[in-house]
XYZ file of C-alpha atoms in Angstrom:
780
model
C 37.715 -26.343 -10.320
C 35.322 -24.775 -7.793
C 32.400 -26.746 -9.236
C 34.351 -30.019 -8.911
C 35.272 -29.183 -5.327
C 31.663 -28.386 -4.477
C 30.285 -31.645 -5.870
C 33.004 -33.567 -4.049
C 31.625 -31.973 -0.912
C 28.158 -33.156 -1.904
C 29.507 -36.704 -2.149
C 31.117 -36.441 1.261
C 27.850 -35.182 2.695
C 26.196 -38.575 2.234
C 28.729 -39.947 4.734
C 28.281 -37.009 7.131
C 24.498 -37.154 7.017
C 24.505 -40.639 8.556
C 26.002 -39.123 11.693
C 23.027 -36.805 12.375
C 21.829 -37.318 15.927
C 18.392 -38.773 16.476
C 17.798 -36.707 19.625
C 15.215 -34.113 18.523
C 15.016 -32.176 21.805
C 16.611 -29.000 20.410
C 14.591 -29.267 17.216
C 11.364 -29.451 19.218
C 12.377 -26.411 21.282
C 12.998 -24.462 18.068
C 9.649 -25.536 16.632
C 7.952 -24.399 19.855
C 9.728 -21.025 19.774
C 8.586 -20.370 16.215
C 5.051 -21.552 16.941
C 4.707 -19.257 19.953
C 6.216 -16.243 18.197
C 4.027 -16.489 15.101
C 0.858 -17.672 16.832
C -0.837 -14.277 16.442
C -1.781 -13.519 12.851
C -0.335 -10.362 11.330
C -1.669 -8.077 8.604
C 0.439 -7.299 5.547
C -0.306 -4.226 3.434
C 0.488 -3.395 -0.177
C -0.800 -0.271 -1.919
C -0.721 0.419 -5.642
C -0.783 4.101 -6.658
C -1.904 5.077 -10.133
C 1.559 6.693 -10.547
C 4.255 8.336 -8.417
C 4.466 11.933 -9.746
C 1.499 14.321 -9.613
C 0.798 17.914 -10.578
C -1.099 20.146 -8.153
C -4.433 19.898 -9.987
C -4.610 16.091 -9.949
C -6.429 13.419 -7.982
C -4.260 10.815 -6.265
C -5.664 7.311 -6.607
C -4.548 4.209 -4.742
C -5.730 0.653 -4.130
C -4.754 -1.318 -1.037
C -4.419 -5.063 -0.550
C -4.373 -6.669 2.915
C -3.007 -10.201 3.247
C -3.059 -12.512 6.245
C 0.510 -13.264 7.308
C -0.289 -16.785 8.500
C -2.811 -18.070 5.969
C -1.544 -15.960 2.995
C -5.077 -15.161 1.806
C -6.937 -11.812 1.800
C -7.432 -10.624 5.382
C -11.212 -10.223 5.537
C -11.189 -9.152 9.220
C -9.444 -5.854 8.535
C -11.703 -2.789 8.285
C -9.648 0.085 9.730
C -6.545 1.217 7.836
C -4.748 4.371 8.963
C -3.041 6.718 6.522
C -0.550 9.353 7.661
C 1.075 11.587 5.043
C 4.450 13.176 5.823
C 6.432 15.804 3.957
C 10.156 15.321 3.411
C 10.876 17.032 6.752
C 8.904 14.313 8.564
C 6.024 16.710 9.324
C 2.471 15.316 9.211
C 0.304 17.001 6.548
C -2.712 14.649 6.547
C -4.269 11.889 8.641
C -7.132 9.707 7.498
C -8.978 6.531 8.432
C -9.738 4.300 5.426
C -12.345 1.561 5.267
C -11.216 -1.874 4.057
C -13.592 -4.622 2.981
C -12.737 -8.253 2.176
C -9.019 -7.518 2.163
C -8.993 -4.458 -0.111
C -9.548 -0.719 0.049
C -9.654 2.099 -2.462
C -8.861 5.731 -1.684
C -8.570 8.839 -3.824
C -8.483 12.544 -3.057
C -7.750 15.781 -4.874
C -4.593 17.639 -3.957
C -5.281 20.850 -2.052
C -3.302 23.882 -0.887
C -1.662 21.912 1.948
C 0.458 20.074 -0.643
C 3.274 22.203 -2.013
C 5.907 21.100 -4.506
C 8.074 18.414 -3.001
C 8.429 14.838 -1.820
C 5.734 13.182 0.322
C 5.574 9.846 2.107
C 2.221 8.014 2.386
C 2.288 5.540 5.271
C -0.449 2.937 5.784
C -0.818 0.830 8.940
C -3.386 -0.751 11.275
C -3.768 -0.537 15.034
C -3.198 -4.309 15.287
C 0.304 -3.935 13.828
C 1.375 -2.158 17.034
C 1.386 -5.509 18.869
C 4.475 -6.813 17.082
C 8.230 -6.236 17.288
C 8.534 -5.670 13.534
C 7.248 -2.835 11.353
C 4.562 -4.101 8.938
C 3.471 -0.712 7.618
C 3.594 0.208 3.933
C 5.135 3.476 2.718
C 4.882 4.967 -0.765
C 6.934 8.023 -1.701
C 5.525 10.379 -4.326
C 6.504 13.704 -5.839
C 4.137 16.653 -6.261
C 4.809 19.344 -8.864
C 3.527 22.902 -8.799
C 2.419 23.762 -12.330
C 3.383 27.406 -11.778
C 7.044 26.444 -11.426
C 9.444 24.867 -13.957
C 9.930 21.146 -13.437
C 13.468 19.773 -13.464
C 13.767 16.286 -14.953
C 15.784 13.977 -12.729
C 19.022 12.697 -14.216
C 19.289 8.929 -14.573
C 23.048 9.154 -14.072
C 24.369 8.425 -10.569
C 26.617 10.960 -8.834
C 29.821 9.086 -9.571
C 32.037 11.228 -7.326
C 30.072 10.167 -4.256
C 30.220 6.401 -4.899
C 30.744 4.233 -1.838
C 31.166 0.501 -1.332
C 29.668 -1.759 1.327
C 30.880 -5.349 1.870
C 28.689 -8.204 3.103
C 30.716 -11.383 3.820
C 28.577 -14.516 4.094
C 27.689 -15.012 7.763
C 29.384 -11.703 8.591
C 33.045 -12.784 8.451
C 35.867 -13.351 5.958
C 37.405 -16.592 7.234
C 41.012 -17.619 6.736
C 41.905 -20.370 4.236
C 38.406 -21.226 2.930
C 36.348 -20.122 -0.030
C 34.537 -16.947 1.067
C 31.642 -15.365 -0.790
C 31.373 -11.596 -0.360
C 28.353 -9.532 -1.340
C 29.075 -6.002 -2.552
C 26.809 -2.978 -2.925
C 27.948 0.199 -4.692
C 25.746 3.301 -4.336
C 25.972 7.071 -4.655
C 24.977 9.628 -1.999
C 21.311 9.365 -3.101
C 21.345 5.601 -2.398
C 21.141 5.037 -6.152
C 22.782 1.772 -7.196
C 25.736 2.041 -9.573
C 26.356 -0.503 -12.316
C 30.090 -1.128 -12.766
C 32.000 -3.648 -14.892
C 35.407 -5.128 -14.106
C 35.607 -4.446 -10.397
C 38.944 -5.874 -9.179
C 39.927 -7.433 -5.866
C 43.700 -7.144 -5.326
C 46.062 -8.476 -2.668
C 48.851 -6.440 -1.027
C 51.112 -7.079 -4.036
C 48.458 -5.856 -6.502
C 47.792 -9.367 -7.748
C 44.267 -9.909 -9.029
C 42.369 -12.206 -6.667
C 38.871 -11.819 -8.114
C 36.950 -9.826 -10.714
C 33.190 -9.154 -10.852
C 30.454 -6.805 -12.087
C 27.575 -5.088 -10.295
C 24.059 -5.067 -11.747
C 21.896 -2.030 -12.442
C 20.953 -1.659 -8.761
C 24.601 -1.791 -7.682
C 24.712 -5.364 -6.297
C 27.424 -7.904 -7.042
C 29.521 -10.646 -5.431
C 32.827 -12.473 -5.667
C 34.410 -15.610 -4.185
C 38.034 -16.139 -3.151
C 40.242 -18.085 -0.741
C 41.282 -15.632 1.967
C 44.671 -15.460 3.645
C 44.764 -13.899 7.120
C 48.266 -12.567 6.528
C 47.081 -10.583 3.496
C 45.248 -7.291 3.123
C 42.826 -7.012 0.225
C 41.586 -3.995 -1.705
C 38.689 -3.340 -4.080
C 39.671 -1.234 -7.069
C 37.593 0.444 -9.784
C 39.339 2.307 -12.577
C 37.238 3.469 -15.527
C 36.296 6.719 -17.261
C 33.535 7.579 -14.757
C 34.800 6.176 -11.485
C 38.179 5.750 -9.854
C 37.921 4.208 -6.402
C 39.884 1.997 -4.039
C 38.607 0.630 -0.754
C 40.071 -1.956 1.656
C 38.099 -5.119 2.443
C 37.308 -6.043 6.065
C 40.137 -7.960 7.791
C 40.293 -11.738 7.556
C 39.474 -13.540 10.824
C 41.239 -16.608 12.153
C 38.230 -18.946 12.121
C 34.451 -19.127 12.088
C 31.516 -20.866 10.409
C 30.105 -19.832 7.036
C 26.922 -20.935 5.280
C 26.728 -21.296 1.512
C 24.188 -22.966 -0.731
C 23.529 -24.173 -4.266
C 20.005 -23.199 -5.288
C 20.299 -24.366 -8.910
C 20.540 -28.129 -8.610
C 18.382 -30.476 -10.722
C 15.267 -32.236 -9.377
C 14.287 -29.186 -7.320
C 16.964 -29.840 -4.706
C 18.754 -27.396 -2.427
C 22.247 -28.111 -1.063
C 23.488 -26.162 1.965
C 27.130 -26.241 3.003
C 28.290 -25.385 6.549
C 32.024 -24.973 6.589
C 34.930 -23.885 8.766
C 38.718 -24.091 8.461
C 41.249 -26.351 10.157
C 41.646 -23.895 13.019
C 37.959 -24.339 13.726
C 38.113 -28.123 14.133
C 38.899 -28.122 17.887
C 36.289 -25.408 18.450
C 33.335 -26.705 16.426
C 33.758 -30.468 15.979
C 31.786 -32.999 18.005
C 29.144 -30.411 18.880
C 25.540 -30.747 17.782
C 24.138 -27.997 15.546
C 20.678 -27.523 14.137
C 20.316 -26.171 10.630
C 16.991 -24.334 10.453
C 15.315 -23.155 7.242
C 12.172 -21.215 7.996
C 9.723 -18.574 6.912
C 7.609 -17.544 9.905
C 6.612 -20.759 11.728
C 6.977 -22.904 8.574
C 10.273 -24.685 9.069
C 12.615 -27.527 8.073
C 15.255 -28.643 10.586
C 18.195 -31.042 10.495
C 20.658 -31.711 13.279
C 24.283 -32.605 12.539
C 27.828 -32.570 13.903
C 31.216 -31.966 12.325
C 32.735 -35.426 12.558
C 36.373 -35.997 13.486
C 38.451 -33.663 11.304
C 35.570 -32.626 9.037
C 35.629 -28.936 7.996
C 32.547 -28.951 5.736
C 29.147 -30.523 6.101
C 26.547 -30.540 3.312
C 22.833 -31.136 3.747
C 20.195 -31.640 1.049
C 16.604 -30.383 1.069
C 13.646 -30.771 -1.253
C 12.535 -27.266 -2.281
C 8.910 -28.390 -2.443
C 8.975 -28.000 1.364
C 10.382 -24.470 1.242
C 7.973 -21.501 1.331
C 7.781 -19.006 -1.529
C 9.727 -15.823 -0.833
C 12.503 -15.055 1.643
C 13.572 -17.871 3.958
C 16.141 -17.673 6.742
C 18.907 -20.266 7.013
C 20.038 -20.221 10.645
C 22.717 -22.303 12.320
C 21.763 -22.901 15.967
C 24.119 -24.408 18.538
C 23.384 -26.749 21.466
C 22.526 -23.800 23.751
C 20.010 -22.377 21.266
C 22.352 -19.546 20.303
C 22.460 -18.432 16.688
C 25.933 -18.999 15.234
C 25.338 -17.829 11.684
C 22.540 -16.634 9.394
C 21.973 -16.483 5.650
C 18.953 -15.487 3.543
C 17.530 -17.597 0.717
C 14.854 -16.583 -1.807
C 12.622 -19.292 -3.283
C 10.561 -18.235 -6.307
C 8.356 -21.301 -6.266
C 6.130 -21.974 -9.265
C 5.727 -18.968 -11.558
C 2.559 -18.275 -13.516
C 1.852 -15.923 -16.372
C -0.990 -13.901 -14.971
C -2.306 -11.631 -17.716
C -2.486 -11.242 -21.469
C -3.345 -7.796 -22.806
C -4.141 -6.284 -26.176
C -5.498 -2.948 -27.318
C -7.862 -1.941 -30.087
C -8.347 1.594 -31.323
C -12.099 2.156 -31.598
C -14.007 4.282 -34.095
C -14.483 7.202 -31.721
C -10.709 7.444 -31.260
C -10.664 5.792 -27.870
C -8.738 2.720 -26.733
C -10.266 -0.574 -25.701
C -7.914 -2.566 -23.490
C -8.822 -6.252 -23.336
C -7.351 -8.362 -20.575
C -7.463 -12.023 -19.663
C -6.219 -13.374 -16.348
C -5.204 -16.898 -15.388
C -6.932 -16.370 -12.056
C -10.606 -16.564 -11.156
C -12.185 -14.905 -8.134
C -9.582 -12.140 -8.171
C -9.552 -8.436 -7.336
C -7.327 -6.315 -9.590
C -6.351 -2.682 -10.088
C -5.050 -1.279 -13.364
C -3.142 1.910 -14.117
C -2.560 3.051 -17.713
C -0.087 5.821 -18.583
C 1.326 7.189 -21.832
C 4.486 5.337 -22.827
C 6.760 8.395 -22.445
C 5.320 9.402 -19.082
C 7.871 10.362 -16.433
C 5.614 8.934 -13.707
C 7.033 5.494 -13.054
C 4.824 2.444 -12.720
C 7.316 -0.356 -12.207
C 8.807 0.697 -8.868
C 7.065 -1.547 -6.350
C 5.550 -4.973 -6.812
C 2.934 -6.688 -4.679
C 5.326 -9.668 -4.773
C 8.072 -7.409 -3.436
C 5.901 -6.331 -0.514
C 4.487 -9.684 0.560
C 7.309 -12.081 -0.377
C 10.401 -9.874 -0.009
C 10.114 -6.758 2.176
C 8.019 -8.493 4.825
C 11.148 -10.446 5.755
C 13.964 -7.930 5.274
C 15.494 -5.818 8.023
C 16.114 -3.123 5.385
C 13.228 -3.209 2.862
C 13.935 -2.697 -0.828
C 11.816 0.318 -1.916
C 12.136 -0.322 -5.684
C 11.667 -4.064 -6.007
C 9.708 -4.685 -9.228
C 13.111 -5.314 -10.832
C 13.325 -8.683 -9.034
C 9.923 -9.889 -10.258
C 9.755 -8.443 -13.752
C 9.055 -11.272 -16.245
C 11.064 -9.257 -18.781
C 14.170 -9.444 -16.570
C 15.782 -12.727 -17.610
C 18.472 -12.344 -14.929
C 16.060 -11.799 -12.027
C 17.107 -15.002 -10.233
C 20.777 -14.028 -10.317
C 19.852 -10.512 -9.260
C 17.882 -11.926 -6.333
C 20.852 -14.091 -5.302
C 22.992 -10.939 -5.192
C 20.312 -9.166 -3.153
C 20.203 -11.995 -0.615
C 23.935 -11.493 -0.063
C 23.718 -7.750 0.625
C 20.513 -8.250 2.646
C 22.198 -10.434 5.213
C 19.688 -10.147 8.076
C 16.077 -11.177 8.425
C 13.499 -8.767 9.857
C 12.943 -11.311 12.642
C 15.630 -11.491 15.315
C 16.507 -14.891 16.746
C 16.818 -13.366 20.231
C 13.270 -11.966 19.898
C 11.976 -15.490 19.307
C 13.262 -16.419 22.765
C 12.450 -13.265 24.744
C 9.774 -11.121 23.036
C 6.704 -13.235 22.326
C 4.035 -10.801 20.992
C 1.076 -10.063 23.273
C -2.234 -8.389 22.466
C -2.080 -4.848 23.768
C -3.687 -3.027 20.853
C -7.136 -4.239 19.736
C -8.124 -5.397 16.280
C -10.421 -2.438 15.611
C -13.525 -2.597 13.467
C -15.348 0.590 12.586
C -15.602 3.614 14.859
C -17.604 4.452 17.966
C -20.397 7.029 17.872
C -21.134 8.093 21.425
C -22.726 10.972 23.238
C -25.065 12.241 25.915
C -28.674 13.466 25.847
C -30.163 16.124 28.074
C -33.791 15.342 28.882
C -36.118 14.203 31.675
C -35.309 11.312 34.029
C -38.102 9.071 32.733
C -36.732 9.173 29.183
C -33.222 8.431 30.385
C -34.260 5.290 32.222
C -36.620 3.901 29.571
C -35.775 5.740 26.376
C -34.153 4.623 23.146
C -32.029 6.488 20.611
C -31.916 5.662 16.899
C -29.065 6.529 14.535
C -30.356 7.059 10.990
C -28.763 7.665 7.608
C -31.079 6.808 4.759
C -28.285 7.544 2.321
C -26.237 4.663 3.791
C -29.323 2.653 4.816
C -28.414 2.870 8.505
C -31.062 2.315 11.188
C -29.355 1.425 14.473
C -30.927 1.447 17.957
C -29.199 1.871 21.321
C -30.579 2.091 24.845
C -30.062 5.295 26.780
C -28.271 4.806 30.096
C -29.680 6.410 33.265
C -27.020 9.123 33.094
C -28.060 9.950 29.511
C -25.058 8.298 27.804
C -25.387 6.227 24.642
C -22.959 4.420 22.377
C -22.929 2.809 18.907
C -19.860 0.586 18.511
C -18.182 -0.973 15.438
C -20.018 1.464 13.255
C -19.306 2.638 9.683
C -19.294 6.448 9.752
C -17.873 8.357 6.793
C -16.520 11.902 6.955
C -19.012 14.676 6.104
C -21.964 12.271 6.342
C -24.939 13.770 8.199
C -26.717 11.410 10.585
C -30.094 11.846 12.234
C -30.372 11.042 15.940
C -33.930 10.365 17.016
C -34.975 9.851 20.653
C -38.157 7.949 21.593
C -39.720 7.210 24.960
C -40.910 3.835 26.240
C -44.143 4.224 24.212
C -42.298 4.881 20.957
C -43.166 8.601 20.863
C -40.470 10.818 19.371
C -39.008 13.361 21.768
C -36.672 16.197 20.911
C -33.665 16.595 23.156
C -30.365 18.361 23.022
C -27.707 15.768 22.180
C -23.922 15.918 22.419
C -22.340 13.565 19.873
C -18.808 12.687 18.819
C -16.960 10.017 16.809
C -14.103 8.050 18.390
C -11.719 6.133 16.113
C -10.265 3.958 18.925
C -6.961 4.050 17.068
C -3.460 4.513 18.537
C -0.504 6.245 16.947
C 1.907 3.902 15.233
C 4.708 2.779 17.539
C 7.353 2.694 14.791
C 8.686 6.093 13.655
C 8.839 6.721 9.928
C 12.360 6.141 8.641
C 12.952 8.590 5.778
C 16.241 7.883 3.978
C 18.476 10.895 4.452
C 20.540 12.012 1.509
C 24.111 12.863 2.392
C 25.209 14.459 -0.856
C 27.853 17.157 -0.339
C 26.929 20.617 -1.565
C 29.909 20.866 -3.891
C 28.873 17.850 -5.956
C 27.634 18.861 -9.380
C 25.565 16.483 -11.421
C 24.932 16.482 -15.145
C 22.912 19.554 -16.261
C 19.238 18.667 -16.099
C 16.497 19.582 -18.544
C 13.684 21.862 -17.358
C 10.055 21.787 -18.403
C 7.668 24.736 -18.151
C 3.915 24.205 -17.993
C 1.529 26.264 -20.098
C 0.199 29.388 -18.375
C -3.169 29.228 -20.158
C -4.496 26.535 -17.823
C -7.981 27.171 -16.393
C -9.849 24.454 -14.515
C -13.634 24.817 -14.541
C -15.788 23.399 -11.789
C -18.566 21.192 -13.036
C -21.853 19.932 -11.674
C -23.547 17.002 -13.319
C -27.075 15.812 -12.606
C -27.735 12.428 -14.171
C -31.430 12.096 -13.508
C -34.401 10.947 -15.567
C -36.242 13.778 -17.358
C -38.236 11.634 -19.786
C -41.228 10.988 -17.528
C -44.209 13.351 -17.747
C -44.011 16.250 -15.273
C -47.390 17.211 -13.810
C -46.412 20.296 -11.779
C -44.461 22.215 -14.422
C -47.135 24.917 -14.793
C -46.760 25.788 -11.098
C -43.100 26.796 -11.407
C -40.990 29.069 -13.592
C -40.641 28.104 -17.241
C -36.876 28.391 -16.645
C -36.923 25.527 -14.124
C -35.750 22.006 -14.932
C -37.877 19.254 -13.414
C -37.194 15.655 -12.411
C -39.539 12.803 -11.617
C -38.595 11.004 -8.391
C -38.937 7.273 -7.992
C -36.240 6.554 -5.368
C -37.375 4.512 -2.373
C -34.541 5.379 -0.004
C -33.005 8.580 1.235
C -34.109 12.063 2.126
C -34.184 15.339 0.211
C -30.712 16.073 1.587
C -29.384 12.793 0.170
C -30.901 13.663 -3.215
C -29.308 17.116 -3.244
C -25.891 15.568 -2.557
C -26.261 13.424 -5.674
C -27.439 16.421 -7.686
C -24.221 18.361 -7.132
C -25.039 20.452 -4.053
C -22.998 20.640 -0.865
C -25.000 19.801 2.243
C -23.996 19.429 5.851
C -24.025 20.978 9.310
C -22.424 24.347 10.043
C -19.633 23.854 12.605
C -20.371 27.132 14.386
C -24.182 27.245 14.446
C -25.002 23.546 14.298
C -27.626 24.303 11.631
C -28.023 22.502 8.293
C -26.881 24.175 5.073
C -27.318 23.645 1.325
C -25.057 25.413 -1.180
C -24.538 25.297 -4.929
C -21.141 24.002 -6.042
C -19.946 25.516 -9.318
C -20.576 27.885 -12.159
C -22.367 31.230 -11.892
C -24.242 30.196 -8.723
C -21.251 28.911 -6.777
C -21.861 28.918 -2.971
C -25.406 30.303 -3.388
C -27.919 29.198 -0.728
C -31.109 28.101 -2.509
C -34.638 29.021 -1.513
C -36.851 25.976 -0.915
C -40.601 25.541 -1.394
C -42.707 22.464 -0.665
C -46.022 22.323 -2.566
C -45.638 26.063 -3.305
C -45.095 26.955 0.368
C -41.678 28.218 1.502
C -39.804 26.446 4.291
C -37.864 28.259 6.970
C -36.111 25.362 8.728
C -33.788 23.214 6.608
C -34.058 20.459 9.247
C -37.318 19.625 7.504
C -35.370 18.425 4.455
C -33.958 15.596 6.592
C -37.512 14.572 7.516
C -38.895 14.293 3.974
C -38.216 10.884 2.464
C -37.853 10.518 -1.305
C -40.499 7.805 -1.260
C -42.990 10.616 -0.458
C -41.752 12.994 -3.217
C -43.259 13.213 -6.696
C -41.176 15.897 -8.449
C -38.300 18.332 -7.867
C -37.617 21.475 -9.943
C -34.397 23.522 -10.080
C -34.585 27.193 -11.141
C -31.064 28.610 -11.362
C -32.142 32.001 -12.803
C -34.816 33.021 -10.300
C -36.662 36.277 -11.002
C -39.795 35.383 -9.027
C -38.782 35.792 -5.403
C -36.758 38.238 -3.406
C -33.720 36.476 -1.972
C -31.753 33.635 -3.545
C -31.366 33.434 -7.311
C -31.675 29.631 -6.995
C -35.114 28.199 -6.169
C -35.799 24.512 -5.556
C -39.434 23.405 -5.636
C -40.474 20.090 -4.077
C -43.850 18.498 -4.773
C -45.082 15.647 -2.591
C -47.052 12.700 -3.892
C -50.832 12.744 -3.713
C -52.061 11.775 -0.289
C -48.847 12.896 1.436
C -49.620 15.924 3.604
C -46.891 18.222 4.790
C -47.144 19.147 8.432
C -47.876 22.866 8.562
C -46.467 23.227 12.090
C -43.186 21.376 11.547
C -41.198 20.950 14.754
C -37.782 19.360 14.971
C -38.008 16.000 16.754
C -34.516 14.890 15.968
C -30.919 16.064 16.198
C -28.275 16.100 13.471
C -24.549 15.670 13.506
C -21.924 15.610 10.780
C -19.081 13.102 11.011
C -15.650 14.754 11.130
C -13.381 11.935 12.384
C -14.731 8.942 10.524
C -13.718 7.068 7.395
C -12.298 8.955 4.421
C -14.553 10.083 1.622
C -13.484 8.842 -1.773
C -13.220 11.446 -4.508
C -14.433 10.087 -7.836
C -11.281 9.703 -9.884
C -11.066 11.650 -13.128
C -8.121 12.575 -15.283
C -6.742 16.065 -14.809
C -6.773 18.573 -17.644
C -3.463 19.403 -19.349
C -3.087 22.303 -21.741
C -0.835 20.606 -24.312
C -0.354 17.090 -25.679
C 3.232 17.112 -24.452
C 2.137 17.904 -20.895
C -0.400 15.100 -21.019
C 2.109 12.628 -22.431
C 4.654 13.436 -19.714
C 2.414 13.765 -16.653
C -1.133 12.580 -17.430
C -3.032 9.394 -16.586
C -4.918 7.591 -19.350
C -6.914 5.335 -17.039
C -7.100 4.359 -13.373
C -9.409 1.448 -12.563
C -8.968 0.565 -8.876
C -11.492 -2.259 -8.715
C -11.786 -4.984 -11.353
C -13.551 -8.041 -9.971
C -12.992 -11.334 -11.751
C -15.407 -14.070 -10.773
C -16.254 -16.909 -13.148
C -15.163 -14.903 -16.202
C -11.403 -14.142 -16.338
C -11.864 -11.542 -19.111
C -12.192 -7.806 -18.594
C -12.228 -4.627 -20.702
C -11.300 -0.981 -20.143
C -12.128 1.937 -22.433
C -10.518 5.370 -22.306
C -9.659 8.279 -24.661
C -6.716 7.615 -26.947
C -5.173 11.111 -26.520
C -2.945 10.534 -29.554
C -1.047 7.636 -27.963
C 0.758 5.100 -30.153
C 2.104 3.160 -27.181
C 0.921 2.830 -23.587
C 2.257 1.305 -20.377
C -0.041 -0.741 -18.161
C 0.490 -1.969 -14.596
C -1.861 -4.649 -13.241
C -1.774 -5.693 -9.592
C -4.025 -7.641 -7.272
C -4.708 -10.988 -5.683
C -7.129 -13.881 -5.883
C -9.319 -15.194 -3.093
C -6.853 -18.026 -2.465
C -3.890 -15.618 -2.136
C -2.264 -15.856 -5.580
C -0.628 -12.557 -6.497
C -0.693 -10.550 -9.725
C 1.889 -7.895 -10.655
C 2.795 -7.214 -14.248
C 3.841 -4.161 -16.226
C 3.505 -4.209 -20.020
C 4.196 -1.755 -22.793
C 1.629 -2.167 -25.546
C 1.393 -0.711 -29.045
C -2.018 0.765 -29.776
C -3.335 -1.012 -32.844
């Protein structure tokens, strides 16, 4: 009966549509408002983590994707991404600047003592985002487990005793004597959605008015003709939940928006309706129906004619943007009368096909093929029974859903999962309970964004030199890092100040500052140097959902897991250098030394030692260089250095010796020849290269402490037992897979006894097409 009534309305709409006014003045004003508000491009961020639960010995890996809000392609202008990590008490435990390139960034770090067991919130944002009225940051919540404590598995059951119901009438009101659609959300005190069958809506005489179910995230809806003289109640009565709750009161009149998004020929029908009491209030007034996503809009003006209570308009969905769109009813005075959200899936593509092959050495080869070329992907592979969830957030959910919702959906993969055959119905239910867009209509008219916070690129290295007046007026300063192939010049101001702007400076990197006079002669001078990020704090406070579970509530007994106490993690140093070439200076060093032939063209001795597993840098207290061994028996030992059999006293010299001048390097980790360090490093220069016997420092050094984050090379953590690995381990994390002309790719990793694995692939192509797919695959 309802379907017949609706299509009768569609027939009537052809008559009503002919009465649309041709005066487009209001429509043009609306178009101008949207154009002005969205003129400035915004940055959208999505970050994929390799998983969401970590033990305290693991490395956290994540891959970020930055999309232009206006053009919907990778935002290549973004370089500076800020990360702030909060604990569950909203206290900051880490801040870091991350470098983005061509719309992506990769970041990984090993958990340290500052991370205790608990919940943490990783928030990513840019300085440019501060210019807007809406929060565009991305937040990922993870859990960290201390291996010394038993882990309690979280129950999948909701806390039934704390269930509560929220009602979301279409357009905010239940209107008398018309069909009303009401969205319903049922959650427990942890904001966990509750799936319930046979939810009843009863009138004051306990007559059944409607019956519906909620889905697995607690969303549902029902439709009924309301009577203002009645009071209605929701009732649930089953073995797990007994609950009654009154509906909001019925109002005398108003305007409601409904739509049919499932018509043939890719059509959308939108109905604007009132009741008979609304005729004298709303008829013969001009309204504008606006469908828009950002500045992309479709508008139609209409009036309720004579005694008309319902007006239906048709739209071709080919003109509607993918993702969340707002349907707004605007009156003659540009006031918003009603609002409704619509989700348009657009054309769907199957993005990836995956298969696995067990290789002879008991590893797994994962073969993938994408439908997209020129794409950047990240892949996480976990054991099938792992408790660390992969399918919580989707890149689709970030860019197409949460970017437009006033209350973002944290776990949104559910709405984009190709395995969820009911995802369109589930999205319809979500659009009912998410009844407000992130963008306020009043803001369009009164809060046009202005540039207050700059679009930062890089950091600023600035400082002051102390030297003679002649050098200050005519001198030049050079910033050098052979490791990063940096050679930048800046003029010295008369007051001794200098500045390098928009510069890539990574934490713990040592740079050489070299001052020369007007004749190009190097001069040593005391230099004060510091790094400025030029970043502001984020203007939007982090909103951590607060749990309001009463203390007396008891949940189902939860299983505990205890980690093995035999765990020992060994530090390792690996030197992957060529030892096959003939060594000519071996007789001049200990027979216990290991030698390496050098053929690098770039870098200094210090750069080489970094790659060979030594820690190098500048002491914060003394300002002097240091070199220390990393692991094993010689951990933290300061080596003794010799150049062509002559000891060196000043480690600054190691920054002045370029690898292009070095022939061989020998490492003796069991020194018995010299008094002092038990580690001796011998350096032999190439023939014709003469070491200066009276070495004097003609440069200054500084180590970056407020620059871009260093990336820790990701490696899987060690777990004592197979069960621990299956529950908590990572099989593979590949943050950067570049697809160019060839859409095929392969990953290899240890099998670890797995018969089934779960794989999450995310990313985007150069033209802005998105990839997000989780698969469970049997290992062949």
